[in-house]
Amino acid sequence: MLSLLAAWTRDPLLRATTLAILDTEVGVEVTREALQRALTETFPGQYSPLNIAKVARNAASSWTQSGHFSGYTKKVRCRVQPGSVAVTLALLLGYVSAWHGEQLFASPWCQLLDLTGPQARSLAAQAHREELLTMKAIGSVVEINFPRFNRFLEGFL
């Protein structure tokens, strides 16, 4: 899941397939055509059908490796089970992308992990207990910081 979060942040082609994945109910097949359609709609006329097909195959492979799909040829949507480390990275990526406070739990990176806001908040509390981040929360007021990543954050803040 960590690889997917990093790749999704940097790869517009992978991001273009996101809704085709996240909008599909768990247990339902996601077809290659659905991925190709998502790519074609996002990048109309930019890629040949052959390139779109190859990108769709590569995207399906990435989504399979992250746990969003099961199956070799028939890709069936699965719900991923992220841990505190994956949530920490999702929150960090949201943080450097200007998501703060309670909004962090609804960021696209948390959505990639199949988390609702309360689920993301619960895993963030676990990450706080594991000293992966610091979280202070009173009601809906939330402050999250990443002291272990200060050197990394220097380039963003």
Tab-separated table of C-alpha atoms in Angstrom:
chain	number	residue	atom	x	y	z
A	1	MET	CA	0.000	0.000	0.000
A	2	LEU	CA	2.901	2.342	0.633
A	3	SER	CA	4.034	1.925	-2.964
A	4	LEU	CA	0.547	2.694	-4.252
A	5	LEU	CA	0.344	5.891	-2.183
A	6	ALA	CA	3.693	7.090	-3.537
A	7	ALA	CA	2.948	6.059	-7.129
A	8	TRP	CA	-0.543	7.581	-7.056
A	9	THR	CA	0.918	10.876	-5.851
A	10	ARG	CA	3.290	11.091	-8.802
A	11	ASP	CA	1.543	9.244	-11.661
A	12	PRO	CA	-1.358	11.016	-13.404
A	13	LEU	CA	-2.155	7.899	-15.452
A	14	LEU	CA	-2.621	5.788	-12.325
A	15	ARG	CA	-4.682	8.579	-10.735
A	16	ALA	CA	-6.949	8.621	-13.803
A	17	THR	CA	-8.098	5.071	-12.997
A	18	THR	CA	-8.969	5.846	-9.371
A	19	LEU	CA	-12.710	6.389	-9.672
A	20	ALA	CA	-13.093	3.210	-11.714
A	21	ILE	CA	-11.647	1.390	-8.703
A	22	LEU	CA	-13.024	3.239	-5.691
A	23	ASP	CA	-16.544	3.542	-7.123
A	24	THR	CA	-16.745	-0.237	-7.617
A	25	GLU	CA	-18.406	-2.226	-4.839
A	26	VAL	CA	-16.341	-4.875	-3.062
A	27	GLY	CA	-16.806	-8.252	-4.763
A	28	VAL	CA	-17.603	-6.790	-8.186
A	29	GLU	CA	-15.343	-7.328	-11.197
A	30	VAL	CA	-13.480	-4.318	-12.582
A	31	THR	CA	-12.994	-4.828	-16.302
A	32	ARG	CA	-10.053	-3.761	-18.391
A	33	GLU	CA	-12.540	-1.780	-20.481
A	34	ALA	CA	-13.565	0.268	-17.422
A	35	LEU	CA	-9.936	1.215	-16.810
A	36	GLN	CA	-9.415	2.026	-20.490
A	37	ARG	CA	-12.560	4.167	-20.515
A	38	ALA	CA	-11.373	6.095	-17.444
A	39	LEU	CA	-8.034	6.777	-19.123
A	40	THR	CA	-9.620	7.793	-22.428
A	41	GLU	CA	-12.031	10.174	-20.679
A	42	THR	CA	-9.225	11.780	-18.679
A	43	PHE	CA	-6.803	12.037	-21.608
A	44	PRO	CA	-8.999	12.300	-24.729
A	45	GLY	CA	-6.996	11.911	-27.926
A	46	GLN	CA	-3.632	11.935	-26.148
A	47	TYR	CA	-2.831	8.229	-26.363
A	48	SER	CA	-3.391	5.565	-28.992
A	49	PRO	CA	-5.736	2.672	-28.157
A	50	LEU	CA	-2.676	0.408	-27.944
A	51	ASN	CA	-1.019	2.670	-25.366
A	52	ILE	CA	-4.266	3.042	-23.406
A	53	ALA	CA	-4.573	-0.767	-23.253
A	54	LYS	CA	-1.003	-1.103	-21.968
A	55	VAL	CA	-1.454	1.624	-19.351
A	56	ALA	CA	-4.707	-0.034	-18.218
A	57	ARG	CA	-2.876	-3.368	-17.787
A	58	ASN	CA	-0.118	-1.681	-15.798
A	59	ALA	CA	-2.651	0.167	-13.637
A	60	ALA	CA	-4.545	-3.086	-12.995
A	61	SER	CA	-1.266	-4.643	-11.883
A	62	SER	CA	-0.602	-1.758	-9.481
A	63	TRP	CA	-4.107	-1.979	-8.011
A	64	THR	CA	-3.719	-5.764	-7.648
A	65	GLN	CA	-0.381	-5.429	-5.857
A	66	SER	CA	-1.889	-2.903	-3.445
A	67	GLY	CA	-4.676	-5.331	-2.527
A	68	HIS	CA	-7.552	-3.482	-4.226
A	69	PHE	CA	-8.054	-6.405	-6.656
A	70	SER	CA	-7.872	-10.145	-6.370
A	71	GLY	CA	-7.553	-12.559	-9.254
A	72	TYR	CA	-5.104	-12.969	-12.104
A	73	THR	CA	-7.283	-12.427	-15.167
A	74	LYS	CA	-10.627	-11.493	-13.614
A	75	LYS	CA	-10.011	-8.498	-11.337
A	76	VAL	CA	-12.460	-8.464	-8.426
A	77	ARG	CA	-12.581	-5.440	-6.135
A	78	CYS	CA	-11.398	-6.097	-2.583
A	79	ARG	CA	-11.351	-3.842	0.469
A	80	VAL	CA	-7.802	-3.169	1.618
A	81	GLN	CA	-6.826	-3.453	5.276
A	82	PRO	CA	-4.311	-0.678	5.948
A	83	GLY	CA	-2.245	-0.458	9.083
A	84	SER	CA	-0.905	2.477	11.028
A	85	VAL	CA	2.180	2.871	8.817
A	86	ALA	CA	0.087	3.186	5.640
A	87	VAL	CA	-2.215	5.686	7.345
A	88	THR	CA	0.789	7.693	8.528
A	89	LEU	CA	2.064	7.971	4.950
A	90	ALA	CA	-1.434	8.833	3.676
A	91	LEU	CA	-1.767	11.579	6.285
A	92	LEU	CA	1.752	12.871	5.582
A	93	LEU	CA	1.047	13.093	1.839
A	94	GLY	CA	-2.205	14.884	2.557
A	95	TYR	CA	-0.420	17.231	4.953
A	96	VAL	CA	2.198	18.302	2.392
A	97	SER	CA	-0.650	18.795	-0.104
A	98	ALA	CA	-2.332	21.382	2.165
A	99	TRP	CA	-4.889	19.135	3.888
A	100	HIS	CA	-4.961	19.879	7.613
A	101	GLY	CA	-6.914	19.084	10.750
A	102	GLU	CA	-10.031	16.958	10.466
A	103	GLN	CA	-9.877	17.317	6.656
A	104	LEU	CA	-6.821	15.064	6.571
A	105	PHE	CA	-9.024	12.060	7.321
A	106	ALA	CA	-11.055	12.736	4.156
A	107	SER	CA	-8.053	13.316	1.891
A	108	PRO	CA	-7.720	11.350	-1.348
A	109	TRP	CA	-4.855	9.378	0.203
A	110	CYS	CA	-7.084	8.103	3.014
A	111	GLN	CA	-9.782	7.298	0.458
A	112	LEU	CA	-7.218	5.200	-1.439
A	113	LEU	CA	-6.924	3.103	1.709
A	114	ASP	CA	-10.706	2.459	1.687
A	115	LEU	CA	-11.080	4.368	4.950
A	116	THR	CA	-13.959	6.446	6.202
A	117	GLY	CA	-13.086	9.537	8.231
A	118	PRO	CA	-13.674	7.803	11.590
A	119	GLN	CA	-11.622	4.771	10.517
A	120	ALA	CA	-8.734	7.004	9.416
A	121	ARG	CA	-8.935	8.910	12.700
A	122	SER	CA	-8.847	5.666	14.686
A	123	LEU	CA	-5.779	4.430	12.788
A	124	ALA	CA	-4.151	7.851	13.251
A	125	ALA	CA	-4.670	7.467	17.004
A	126	GLN	CA	-2.976	4.067	16.776
A	127	ALA	CA	-0.105	5.643	14.797
A	128	HIS	CA	0.174	8.257	17.563
A	129	ARG	CA	0.474	5.482	20.177
A	130	GLU	CA	3.194	3.901	18.010
A	131	GLU	CA	4.967	7.300	17.868
A	132	LEU	CA	4.713	7.525	14.068
A	133	LEU	CA	3.028	10.935	14.362
A	134	THR	CA	1.647	13.227	17.023
A	135	MET	CA	-2.073	13.815	17.188
A	136	LYS	CA	-3.961	16.139	19.489
A	137	ALA	CA	-7.731	16.044	19.216
A	138	ILE	CA	-10.568	17.689	21.076
A	139	GLY	CA	-13.872	17.000	19.390
A	140	SER	CA	-13.580	17.955	15.740
A	141	VAL	CA	-10.447	20.057	16.295
A	142	VAL	CA	-7.459	17.948	15.293
A	143	GLU	CA	-3.775	18.781	15.068
A	144	ILE	CA	-1.440	16.272	13.443
A	145	ASN	CA	2.331	16.668	13.177
A	146	PHE	CA	5.079	14.426	11.906
A	147	PRO	CA	8.184	14.958	14.065
A	148	ARG	CA	9.914	11.879	12.645
A	149	PHE	CA	9.702	13.446	9.193
A	150	ASN	CA	10.983	16.956	9.991
A	151	ARG	CA	13.960	16.676	7.616
A	152	PHE	CA	11.650	15.560	4.824
A	153	LEU	CA	9.124	18.291	5.565
A	154	GLU	CA	11.741	21.060	5.427
A	155	GLY	CA	11.477	21.024	1.641
A	156	PHE	CA	7.698	21.472	1.688
A	157	LEU	CA	6.919	23.921	4.462
